[in-house]
Amino acid sequence: MKTILTGDRPTGKLHLGHYVGSLRERVLLQNSGEFDKIFIMIADAQALTDHADNPAKVRESVYNVALDYLAVGLDPTKSTLFIQSQVAELFELTAYYLNVVTVSRLERNPTVKTEIAQKGFETSIPAGFLCYPVSQAADITAFDANIVPVGEDQIPMLEQTREIVRKINDIYGEVLVAPEIYLPKNQVCRRLPGIDGKAKMSKTLGNCIYLSDSSATVAAKVKDMYTDPLHIKVSDPGHVEGNVVFTYLDAFCADKKVVADMKEHYQRGGLGDVKVKKFLLEVLEEILTPIRQRRAEYGAHPDEVLKILREGTEKAREKASEVLARLKGAMKINYFD
Ligand code: ATP
Ligand code: MG
C-alpha cells in the first residue's frame, strides 16, 4: 500500500512557497497513479494552536485553502480532501502519543523553536502549540501514510513522528506505519524565500505572493522584489547569489538553459533588473493564470466545495477510526469489543 498524507494550516491563503514546496509535488504524485490513497488535510485544529483568539480567520481560511487546492489541480476523485478538526480520532491518538514524548524533546524541535521566537511566545508558549508536532504524528499515522510531501521546515516533524512510531511499536507491537518525508528534488523549492529575500516565504511574515493574487498585484510585488544592491547601473556586473529574482527563476522556470544564460549575462554586466523581472513575471503568470481560472470556477460554487470537504472528511474518519481501533486493541483498552 502506498499512501500519502500532507496538509496545510488554514491561517490565510496559500502562496508560491506552498506551491513549489508541496502543492506542485502533490499534484504530480496524484497524477502519477502510483498511490493507492492520498489524504490532504486542512489543519484547522493546528492553526488554532496559535490562533485561539481568531477562529473567524481560521474558518474563512479553511474555505480559501480548499479553493487553492482545487485550483492547483488536486482532484477530489483522486485525493481525499478533509478538515482536521472534524476527525475526532486524531485527538484520541494525540492523547496516547503524548505519553511517549518528553517536554524537553518538544522544546528541542528547531522549527518550533524558530516559530516560538517569531511569534514572541518565549514566556508564554501555549501548551497546544508546543505539542503540535505530536498532533502531526497523529495526523500522519492515522492514515497509515508512508509518504509525506512537504517543505524543509517539516524535517523535524517527520523525525519526531518516526520516533513516536518507534516507541509505540516497541511497547505495543507493530501497530503504526513509519512515514518517509518527500522533499522537492530542486533545492530552492524546499524553502522558498519571501519577496524580501530574507526568511522563507510565510503567511506569518507577510512576504508572500499568493496563488490568488491578481495579475496587477503580482506585477507590483515582482517590481518591488529585492535584487542585488550593488547592481546600480545596467552595465555593472551583478550578483545572482541571494538575488531572489534569480532564486525564483530557479524555482519556477522550466527552461534551465535560459536561466543559466541570463545569470551569466547578469554577472557579466549589461542585463538590467527590469528585464529580468519582466521575464520572471511572464514565467509566474504562465503558472498562475490557469490556477486563477480554476479558482474562479470553484469559487462560483461554494456548495460544491463544501460537499467535497464533507465527503472527504467522512472518508478520512473511516480510515482514522480503523487505525485508532487497531492501536486501542494493541493497548488493551478495547474493553467492549
Ligand atoms: P504559517 O505561517 O501559518 O505557519 P506557512 O506559510 O508556514 O504558514 P504552513 O501551512 O505552515 O505554511 O505550511 C504548509 C506546507 O507548505 C508545509 O509542507 C511547508 O513545508 C510548506 N511550505 C510553507 N512555506 C514554504 C516555503 N516558503 N517554501 C517551501 N515550502 C513551504
Ligand atoms: Mg508554517
mmCIF file of C-alpha atoms and ligand atoms in Angstrom:
data_model
loop_
_atom_site.group_PDB
_atom_site.id
_atom_site.type_symbol
_atom_site.label_atom_id
_atom_site.label_comp_id
_atom_site.label_asym_id
_atom_site.label_seq_id
_atom_site.Cartn_x
_atom_site.Cartn_y
_atom_site.Cartn_z
ATOM 1 C CA MET A 1 0.000 0.000 0.000
ATOM 2 C CA LYS A 2 1.357 3.451 -0.882
ATOM 3 C CA THR A 3 -0.394 6.215 0.990
ATOM 4 C CA ILE A 4 0.203 9.971 1.119
ATOM 5 C CA LEU A 5 -0.783 12.331 3.906
ATOM 6 C CA THR A 6 0.010 16.016 3.860
ATOM 7 C CA GLY A 7 -1.696 19.312 4.589
ATOM 8 C CA ASP A 8 -1.607 22.990 5.382
ATOM 9 C CA ARG A 9 -2.631 25.311 8.173
ATOM 10 C CA PRO A 10 -5.644 27.485 7.323
ATOM 11 C CA THR A 11 -4.087 30.724 8.547
ATOM 12 C CA GLY A 12 -4.528 32.549 5.233
ATOM 13 C CA LYS A 13 -4.418 31.805 1.542
ATOM 14 C CA LEU A 14 -1.740 29.601 0.002
ATOM 15 C CA HIS A 15 1.334 31.137 -1.596
ATOM 16 C CA LEU A 16 4.136 30.320 -4.029
ATOM 17 C CA GLY A 17 6.192 28.723 -1.220
ATOM 18 C CA HIS A 18 3.426 26.199 -0.667
ATOM 19 C CA TYR A 19 3.196 25.708 -4.404
ATOM 20 C CA VAL A 20 6.823 24.717 -5.030
ATOM 21 C CA GLY A 21 7.390 23.195 -1.584
ATOM 22 C CA SER A 22 4.456 20.856 -1.602
ATOM 23 C CA LEU A 23 1.399 21.531 -3.790
ATOM 24 C CA ARG A 24 3.113 21.026 -7.151
ATOM 25 C CA GLU A 25 4.656 17.744 -5.932
ATOM 26 C CA ARG A 26 1.309 16.536 -4.602
ATOM 27 C CA VAL A 27 -0.409 17.096 -7.912
ATOM 28 C CA LEU A 28 2.384 15.254 -9.750
ATOM 29 C CA LEU A 29 2.217 12.357 -7.284
ATOM 30 C CA GLN A 30 -1.574 12.318 -7.515
ATOM 31 C CA ASN A 31 -1.477 12.124 -11.308
ATOM 32 C CA SER A 32 1.321 9.521 -11.370
ATOM 33 C CA GLY A 33 -1.267 6.901 -10.439
ATOM 34 C CA GLU A 34 1.322 5.227 -8.155
ATOM 35 C CA PHE A 35 -0.546 5.864 -4.921
ATOM 36 C CA ASP A 36 -3.393 3.842 -3.524
ATOM 37 C CA LYS A 37 -4.620 6.571 -1.239
ATOM 38 C CA ILE A 38 -3.965 10.303 -0.946
ATOM 39 C CA PHE A 39 -5.183 12.292 2.053
ATOM 40 C CA ILE A 40 -4.869 16.089 2.034
ATOM 41 C CA MET A 41 -5.698 17.727 5.344
ATOM 42 C CA ILE A 42 -6.681 21.287 6.172
ATOM 43 C CA ALA A 43 -5.100 21.555 9.627
ATOM 44 C CA ASP A 44 -7.561 23.902 11.322
ATOM 45 C CA ALA A 45 -7.009 22.458 14.808
ATOM 46 C CA GLN A 46 -3.278 23.016 14.393
ATOM 47 C CA ALA A 47 -3.926 26.575 13.184
ATOM 48 C CA LEU A 48 -5.882 27.190 16.388
ATOM 49 C CA THR A 49 -2.823 26.315 18.492
ATOM 50 C CA ASP A 50 -1.506 29.806 17.734
ATOM 51 C CA HIS A 51 -4.767 31.452 16.631
ATOM 52 C CA ALA A 52 -7.059 30.533 19.531
ATOM 53 C CA ASP A 53 -8.233 34.146 19.671
ATOM 54 C CA ASN A 54 -9.061 34.345 15.973
ATOM 55 C CA PRO A 55 -11.372 31.472 14.999
ATOM 56 C CA ALA A 56 -13.024 33.600 12.299
ATOM 57 C CA LYS A 57 -9.742 33.825 10.400
ATOM 58 C CA VAL A 58 -9.257 30.062 10.629
ATOM 59 C CA ARG A 59 -12.804 29.367 9.445
ATOM 60 C CA GLU A 60 -12.529 31.690 6.463
ATOM 61 C CA SER A 61 -9.116 30.262 5.579
ATOM 62 C CA VAL A 62 -10.445 26.683 5.515
ATOM 63 C CA TYR A 63 -12.581 27.641 2.536
ATOM 64 C CA ASN A 64 -9.733 29.578 0.908
ATOM 65 C CA VAL A 65 -7.257 26.722 1.281
ATOM 66 C CA ALA A 66 -9.821 24.303 -0.185
ATOM 67 C CA LEU A 67 -10.233 26.623 -3.192
ATOM 68 C CA ASP A 68 -6.442 26.836 -3.574
ATOM 69 C CA TYR A 69 -6.223 23.012 -3.511
ATOM 70 C CA LEU A 70 -8.808 22.611 -6.238
ATOM 71 C CA ALA A 71 -7.266 25.484 -8.203
ATOM 72 C CA VAL A 72 -3.790 23.901 -8.379
ATOM 73 C CA GLY A 73 -5.232 20.645 -9.641
ATOM 74 C CA LEU A 74 -5.886 18.449 -6.629
ATOM 75 C CA ASP A 75 -8.717 16.275 -7.862
ATOM 76 C CA PRO A 76 -11.322 15.149 -5.308
ATOM 77 C CA THR A 77 -11.914 11.940 -7.270
ATOM 78 C CA LYS A 78 -8.250 11.006 -6.711
ATOM 79 C CA SER A 79 -7.344 12.785 -3.453
ATOM 80 C CA THR A 80 -9.340 12.883 -0.241
ATOM 81 C CA LEU A 81 -9.571 16.495 0.972
ATOM 82 C CA PHE A 82 -10.656 16.806 4.606
ATOM 83 C CA ILE A 83 -10.850 19.062 7.672
ATOM 84 C CA GLN A 84 -8.718 18.021 10.661
ATOM 85 C CA SER A 85 -10.990 19.194 13.494
ATOM 86 C CA GLN A 86 -13.854 17.037 12.234
ATOM 87 C CA VAL A 87 -11.862 13.814 12.642
ATOM 88 C CA ALA A 88 -12.081 13.304 16.409
ATOM 89 C CA GLU A 89 -9.963 10.132 16.209
ATOM 90 C CA LEU A 90 -6.883 12.304 15.585
ATOM 91 C CA PHE A 91 -7.194 13.855 19.039
ATOM 92 C CA GLU A 92 -7.536 10.494 20.730
ATOM 93 C CA LEU A 93 -4.379 9.300 19.029
ATOM 94 C CA THR A 94 -2.582 12.505 20.083
ATOM 95 C CA ALA A 95 -3.503 11.876 23.718
ATOM 96 C CA TYR A 96 -1.855 8.431 23.692
ATOM 97 C CA TYR A 97 1.231 9.631 21.788
ATOM 98 C CA LEU A 98 1.811 12.444 24.309
ATOM 99 C CA ASN A 99 2.639 9.761 26.877
ATOM 100 C CA VAL A 100 5.731 8.671 24.948
ATOM 101 C CA VAL A 101 7.132 12.177 24.351
ATOM 102 C CA THR A 102 9.052 14.287 26.875
ATOM 103 C CA VAL A 103 8.597 18.026 27.345
ATOM 104 C CA SER A 104 12.334 18.587 26.750
ATOM 105 C CA ARG A 105 12.092 16.725 23.436
ATOM 106 C CA LEU A 106 9.268 19.050 22.381
ATOM 107 C CA GLU A 107 11.308 22.086 23.398
ATOM 108 C CA ARG A 108 14.246 20.948 21.250
ATOM 109 C CA ASN A 109 12.286 20.912 17.962
ATOM 110 C CA PRO A 110 14.173 23.510 15.831
ATOM 111 C CA THR A 111 11.169 24.524 13.684
ATOM 112 C CA VAL A 112 9.014 25.030 16.769
ATOM 113 C CA LYS A 113 11.847 26.999 18.426
ATOM 114 C CA THR A 114 12.036 29.383 15.444
ATOM 115 C CA GLU A 115 8.268 29.795 15.402
ATOM 116 C CA ILE A 116 8.146 30.498 19.144
ATOM 117 C CA ALA A 117 10.697 33.311 18.639
ATOM 118 C CA GLN A 118 8.806 34.680 15.597
ATOM 119 C CA LYS A 119 5.530 34.748 17.474
ATOM 120 C CA GLY A 120 7.025 36.199 20.669
ATOM 121 C CA PHE A 121 5.805 33.172 22.661
ATOM 122 C CA GLU A 122 9.030 32.734 24.715
ATOM 123 C CA THR A 123 7.492 33.496 28.088
ATOM 124 C CA SER A 124 4.021 32.135 27.361
ATOM 125 C CA ILE A 125 4.038 29.158 24.994
ATOM 126 C CA PRO A 126 0.539 27.743 24.538
ATOM 127 C CA ALA A 127 0.835 24.062 25.542
ATOM 128 C CA GLY A 128 -1.134 23.089 22.448
ATOM 129 C CA PHE A 129 1.396 24.887 20.276
ATOM 130 C CA LEU A 130 4.373 23.148 21.884
ATOM 131 C CA CYS A 131 2.638 19.816 21.293
ATOM 132 C CA TYR A 132 1.563 20.355 17.691
ATOM 133 C CA PRO A 133 4.312 18.070 16.327
ATOM 134 C CA VAL A 134 2.684 15.252 18.322
ATOM 135 C CA SER A 135 -0.697 16.020 16.827
ATOM 136 C CA GLN A 136 1.036 15.987 13.440
ATOM 137 C CA ALA A 137 2.345 12.499 14.221
ATOM 138 C CA ALA A 138 -1.277 11.503 14.832
ATOM 139 C CA ASP A 139 -2.376 13.060 11.525
ATOM 140 C CA ILE A 140 0.233 11.109 9.598
ATOM 141 C CA THR A 141 -0.098 7.747 11.327
ATOM 142 C CA ALA A 142 -3.919 7.795 11.420
ATOM 143 C CA PHE A 143 -3.896 7.116 7.701
ATOM 144 C CA ASP A 144 -1.021 4.600 7.636
ATOM 145 C CA ALA A 145 0.747 7.166 5.449
ATOM 146 C CA ASN A 146 4.208 6.206 4.245
ATOM 147 C CA ILE A 147 4.932 9.285 2.112
ATOM 148 C CA VAL A 148 4.639 12.887 3.337
ATOM 149 C CA PRO A 149 5.333 15.563 0.663
ATOM 150 C CA VAL A 150 6.301 18.791 2.477
ATOM 151 C CA GLY A 151 8.857 21.611 2.604
ATOM 152 C CA GLU A 152 12.140 21.544 4.527
ATOM 153 C CA ASP A 153 10.732 23.125 7.716
ATOM 154 C CA GLN A 154 8.895 19.841 8.236
ATOM 155 C CA ILE A 155 12.042 17.677 8.594
ATOM 156 C CA PRO A 156 11.960 17.863 12.438
ATOM 157 C CA MET A 157 8.243 16.974 12.438
ATOM 158 C CA LEU A 158 8.863 13.829 10.436
ATOM 159 C CA GLU A 159 11.772 12.880 12.708
ATOM 160 C CA GLN A 160 9.564 13.292 15.726
ATOM 161 C CA THR A 161 6.794 11.255 14.103
ATOM 162 C CA ARG A 162 9.188 8.419 13.363
ATOM 163 C CA GLU A 163 10.394 8.461 16.976
ATOM 164 C CA ILE A 164 6.822 8.224 18.231
ATOM 165 C CA VAL A 165 6.100 5.360 15.834
ATOM 166 C CA ARG A 166 9.184 3.527 17.093
ATOM 167 C CA LYS A 167 8.229 3.994 20.732
ATOM 168 C CA ILE A 168 4.610 2.973 20.273
ATOM 169 C CA ASN A 169 5.607 -0.081 18.232
ATOM 170 C CA ASP A 170 8.246 -1.050 20.847
ATOM 171 C CA ILE A 171 5.692 -1.008 23.617
ATOM 172 C CA TYR A 172 2.514 -2.256 21.938
ATOM 173 C CA GLY A 173 3.751 -4.274 18.928
ATOM 174 C CA GLU A 174 3.814 -3.327 15.242
ATOM 175 C CA VAL A 175 0.729 -1.113 15.086
ATOM 176 C CA LEU A 176 1.921 2.056 13.328
ATOM 177 C CA VAL A 177 3.467 2.675 9.903
ATOM 178 C CA ALA A 178 6.692 4.754 9.857
ATOM 179 C CA PRO A 179 6.473 7.569 7.264
ATOM 180 C CA GLU A 180 9.154 8.953 4.936
ATOM 181 C CA ILE A 181 9.470 12.648 4.125
ATOM 182 C CA TYR A 182 9.219 13.570 0.423
ATOM 183 C CA LEU A 183 11.080 16.806 -0.393
ATOM 184 C CA PRO A 184 11.195 18.551 -3.779
ATOM 185 C CA LYS A 185 14.283 17.488 -5.787
ATOM 186 C CA ASN A 186 15.010 21.118 -6.656
ATOM 187 C CA GLN A 187 16.821 22.502 -3.558
ATOM 188 C CA VAL A 188 15.429 26.047 -3.851
ATOM 189 C CA CYS A 189 11.882 24.695 -3.726
ATOM 190 C CA ARG A 190 12.374 23.148 -0.289
ATOM 191 C CA ARG A 191 12.377 26.572 1.384
ATOM 192 C CA LEU A 192 11.408 29.351 -0.969
ATOM 193 C CA PRO A 193 12.450 32.766 0.412
ATOM 194 C CA GLY A 194 9.973 35.622 0.666
ATOM 195 C CA ILE A 195 9.913 38.518 -1.809
ATOM 196 C CA ASP A 196 12.036 40.444 0.707
ATOM 197 C CA GLY A 197 14.778 37.872 0.088
ATOM 198 C CA LYS A 198 15.103 37.148 3.799
ATOM 199 C CA ALA A 199 13.406 34.268 5.619
ATOM 200 C CA LYS A 200 11.185 31.654 3.975
ATOM 201 C CA MET A 201 8.022 32.850 2.343
ATOM 202 C CA SER A 202 5.438 32.565 5.108
ATOM 203 C CA LYS A 203 1.958 33.834 5.810
ATOM 204 C CA THR A 204 3.110 34.896 9.268
ATOM 205 C CA LEU A 205 5.904 37.071 7.848
ATOM 206 C CA GLY A 206 3.763 38.746 5.167
ATOM 207 C CA ASN A 207 6.376 38.361 2.405
ATOM 208 C CA CYS A 208 4.252 36.286 0.048
ATOM 209 C CA ILE A 209 2.924 36.130 -3.465
ATOM 210 C CA TYR A 210 -0.415 34.358 -3.105
ATOM 211 C CA LEU A 211 -1.794 31.930 -5.654
ATOM 212 C CA SER A 212 -4.951 34.052 -5.643
ATOM 213 C CA ASP A 213 -3.198 37.420 -6.167
ATOM 214 C CA SER A 214 -4.406 39.309 -9.260
ATOM 215 C CA SER A 215 -2.040 39.899 -12.214
ATOM 216 C CA ALA A 216 -1.682 43.525 -11.133
ATOM 217 C CA THR A 217 -0.757 42.558 -7.559
ATOM 218 C CA VAL A 218 1.814 40.012 -8.733
ATOM 219 C CA ALA A 219 3.305 42.593 -11.111
ATOM 220 C CA ALA A 220 3.600 45.119 -8.270
ATOM 221 C CA LYS A 221 5.204 42.562 -5.934
ATOM 222 C CA VAL A 222 7.719 41.434 -8.559
ATOM 223 C CA LYS A 223 8.577 45.077 -9.278
ATOM 224 C CA ASP A 224 9.358 45.612 -5.572
ATOM 225 C CA MET A 225 11.390 42.432 -5.236
ATOM 226 C CA TYR A 226 14.787 42.572 -3.607
ATOM 227 C CA THR A 227 17.674 42.116 -6.077
ATOM 228 C CA ASP A 228 21.382 42.976 -5.863
ATOM 229 C CA PRO A 229 22.037 46.259 -4.002
ATOM 230 C CA LEU A 230 25.453 46.525 -5.722
ATOM 231 C CA HIS A 231 23.929 46.350 -9.212
ATOM 232 C CA ILE A 232 23.269 50.062 -9.682
ATOM 233 C CA LYS A 233 23.850 50.720 -13.368
ATOM 234 C CA VAL A 234 22.717 48.200 -16.001
ATOM 235 C CA SER A 235 26.335 47.868 -17.131
ATOM 236 C CA ASP A 236 27.543 46.928 -13.605
ATOM 237 C CA PRO A 237 28.321 43.230 -13.009
ATOM 238 C CA GLY A 238 25.524 41.780 -10.857
ATOM 239 C CA HIS A 239 25.317 39.058 -8.211
ATOM 240 C CA VAL A 240 22.885 36.175 -8.543
ATOM 241 C CA GLU A 241 23.563 34.617 -5.104
ATOM 242 C CA GLY A 242 20.971 35.862 -2.650
ATOM 243 C CA ASN A 243 19.221 37.666 -5.517
ATOM 244 C CA VAL A 244 15.694 36.497 -5.007
ATOM 245 C CA VAL A 245 14.597 37.194 -8.590
ATOM 246 C CA PHE A 246 17.049 34.538 -9.772
ATOM 247 C CA THR A 247 16.094 32.218 -6.923
ATOM 248 C CA TYR A 248 12.504 32.398 -8.184
ATOM 249 C CA LEU A 249 13.619 31.737 -11.759
ATOM 250 C CA ASP A 250 15.439 28.634 -10.476
ATOM 251 C CA ALA A 251 12.242 27.536 -8.726
ATOM 252 C CA PHE A 252 9.672 28.354 -11.421
ATOM 253 C CA CYS A 253 11.270 28.461 -14.865
ATOM 254 C CA ALA A 254 11.260 25.060 -16.551
ATOM 255 C CA ASP A 255 13.854 26.154 -19.137
ATOM 256 C CA LYS A 256 17.117 25.858 -17.169
ATOM 257 C CA LYS A 257 19.244 26.890 -20.153
ATOM 258 C CA VAL A 258 17.504 30.271 -20.463
ATOM 259 C CA VAL A 259 18.043 30.889 -16.721
ATOM 260 C CA ALA A 260 21.718 29.893 -16.924
ATOM 261 C CA ASP A 261 22.256 32.277 -19.872
ATOM 262 C CA MET A 262 20.517 35.135 -18.053
ATOM 263 C CA LYS A 263 22.614 34.561 -14.938
ATOM 264 C CA GLU A 264 25.782 34.630 -16.968
ATOM 265 C CA HIS A 265 24.755 37.881 -18.709
ATOM 266 C CA TYR A 266 23.740 39.482 -15.379
ATOM 267 C CA GLN A 267 27.061 38.578 -13.773
ATOM 268 C CA ARG A 268 28.963 39.918 -16.759
ATOM 269 C CA GLY A 269 27.027 43.201 -16.678
ATOM 270 C CA GLY A 270 24.637 44.693 -19.212
ATOM 271 C CA LEU A 271 21.436 42.993 -18.116
ATOM 272 C CA GLY A 272 19.057 45.210 -16.142
ATOM 273 C CA ASP A 273 16.855 44.188 -13.237
ATOM 274 C CA VAL A 274 13.777 45.466 -15.084
ATOM 275 C CA LYS A 275 14.321 42.924 -17.879
ATOM 276 C CA VAL A 276 14.917 40.018 -15.514
ATOM 277 C CA LYS A 277 11.820 40.919 -13.516
ATOM 278 C CA LYS A 278 9.739 41.190 -16.677
ATOM 279 C CA PHE A 279 10.787 37.667 -17.610
ATOM 280 C CA LEU A 280 10.064 36.356 -14.113
ATOM 281 C CA LEU A 281 6.608 37.922 -14.252
ATOM 282 C CA GLU A 282 5.907 36.104 -17.535
ATOM 283 C CA VAL A 283 7.033 32.810 -16.015
ATOM 284 C CA LEU A 284 4.845 33.318 -12.927
ATOM 285 C CA GLU A 285 1.817 34.436 -14.931
ATOM 286 C CA GLU A 286 2.020 31.312 -17.070
ATOM 287 C CA ILE A 287 1.715 29.230 -13.887
ATOM 288 C CA LEU A 288 -0.806 31.436 -12.089
ATOM 289 C CA THR A 289 -3.276 32.133 -14.905
ATOM 290 C CA PRO A 290 -4.815 28.618 -15.081
ATOM 291 C CA ILE A 291 -4.769 28.448 -11.263
ATOM 292 C CA ARG A 292 -6.745 31.716 -11.048
ATOM 293 C CA GLN A 293 -9.220 30.461 -13.648
ATOM 294 C CA ARG A 294 -9.943 27.216 -11.801
ATOM 295 C CA ARG A 295 -10.186 29.137 -8.528
ATOM 296 C CA ALA A 296 -12.848 31.395 -10.020
ATOM 297 C CA GLU A 297 -14.796 28.394 -11.370
ATOM 298 C CA TYR A 298 -14.904 26.633 -7.986
ATOM 299 C CA GLY A 299 -15.382 29.956 -6.191
ATOM 300 C CA ALA A 300 -18.670 30.356 -8.050
ATOM 301 C CA HIS A 301 -19.916 27.105 -6.434
ATOM 302 C CA PRO A 302 -19.196 27.226 -2.690
ATOM 303 C CA ASP A 303 -21.764 24.478 -2.002
ATOM 304 C CA GLU A 304 -19.840 22.134 -4.256
ATOM 305 C CA VAL A 305 -16.595 22.917 -2.362
ATOM 306 C CA LEU A 306 -18.300 22.230 0.960
ATOM 307 C CA LYS A 307 -19.666 18.934 -0.364
ATOM 308 C CA ILE A 308 -16.159 17.853 -1.445
ATOM 309 C CA LEU A 309 -14.870 18.601 2.071
ATOM 310 C CA ARG A 310 -17.797 16.864 3.778
ATOM 311 C CA GLU A 311 -17.410 13.691 1.729
ATOM 312 C CA GLY A 312 -13.630 13.737 2.091
ATOM 313 C CA THR A 313 -13.901 14.176 5.846
ATOM 314 C CA GLU A 314 -16.270 11.187 6.133
ATOM 315 C CA LYS A 315 -13.808 9.036 4.223
ATOM 316 C CA ALA A 316 -10.898 10.245 6.369
ATOM 317 C CA ARG A 317 -12.839 9.428 9.546
ATOM 318 C CA GLU A 318 -13.422 5.898 8.387
ATOM 319 C CA LYS A 319 -9.708 5.253 7.894
ATOM 320 C CA ALA A 320 -8.623 7.029 11.097
ATOM 321 C CA SER A 321 -11.110 5.077 13.197
ATOM 322 C CA GLU A 322 -9.734 1.816 11.811
ATOM 323 C CA VAL A 323 -6.195 2.784 12.872
ATOM 324 C CA LEU A 324 -7.372 4.046 16.272
ATOM 325 C CA ALA A 325 -9.191 0.760 16.913
ATOM 326 C CA ARG A 326 -6.025 -1.125 15.990
ATOM 327 C CA LEU A 327 -3.970 0.911 18.492
ATOM 328 C CA LYS A 328 -6.558 0.614 21.277
ATOM 329 C CA GLY A 329 -6.660 -3.127 20.708
ATOM 330 C CA ALA A 330 -2.866 -3.298 20.986
ATOM 331 C CA MET A 331 -3.007 -1.149 24.145
ATOM 332 C CA LYS A 332 -5.655 -3.461 25.624
ATOM 333 C CA ILE A 333 -8.132 -0.631 26.143
ATOM 334 C CA ASN A 334 -10.765 -2.203 23.918
ATOM 335 C CA TYR A 335 -12.987 -3.326 26.828
ATOM 336 C CA PHE A 336 -16.255 -3.625 24.923
ATOM 337 C CA ASP A 337 -15.056 -5.322 21.728
HETATM 338 P P1 ATP B 1 2.195 29.705 8.907
HETATM 339 O O1 ATP B 1 2.978 30.981 8.872
HETATM 340 O O2 ATP B 1 0.784 29.865 9.351
HETATM 341 O O3 ATP B 1 2.932 28.576 9.589
HETATM 342 P P2 ATP B 1 3.200 28.783 6.384
HETATM 343 O O4 ATP B 1 3.248 29.790 5.272
HETATM 344 O O5 ATP B 1 4.466 28.417 7.088
HETATM 345 O O6 ATP B 1 2.082 29.287 7.390
HETATM 346 P P3 ATP B 1 2.199 26.071 6.553
HETATM 347 O O7 ATP B 1 0.745 25.849 6.451
HETATM 348 O O8 ATP B 1 2.849 26.046 7.900
HETATM 349 O O9 ATP B 1 2.540 27.463 5.827
HETATM 350 O O10 ATP B 1 2.977 25.015 5.633
HETATM 351 C C1 ATP B 1 2.294 24.125 4.752
HETATM 352 C C2 ATP B 1 3.252 23.382 3.851
HETATM 353 O O11 ATP B 1 3.910 24.259 2.959
HETATM 354 C C3 ATP B 1 4.368 22.617 4.570
HETATM 355 O O12 ATP B 1 4.606 21.432 3.868
HETATM 356 C C4 ATP B 1 5.552 23.539 4.456
HETATM 357 O O13 ATP B 1 6.778 22.824 4.492
HETATM 358 C C5 ATP B 1 5.320 24.125 3.081
HETATM 359 N N1 ATP B 1 5.883 25.480 2.979
HETATM 360 C C6 ATP B 1 5.457 26.589 3.644
HETATM 361 N N2 ATP B 1 6.217 27.634 3.326
HETATM 362 C C7 ATP B 1 7.155 27.195 2.429
HETATM 363 C C8 ATP B 1 8.236 27.812 1.702
HETATM 364 N N3 ATP B 1 8.497 29.104 1.821
HETATM 365 N N4 ATP B 1 8.978 27.033 0.864
HETATM 366 C C9 ATP B 1 8.717 25.715 0.706
HETATM 367 N N5 ATP B 1 7.709 25.083 1.364
HETATM 368 C C10 ATP B 1 6.943 25.802 2.210
HETATM 369 MG MG MG B 2 4.329 27.064 8.921
#
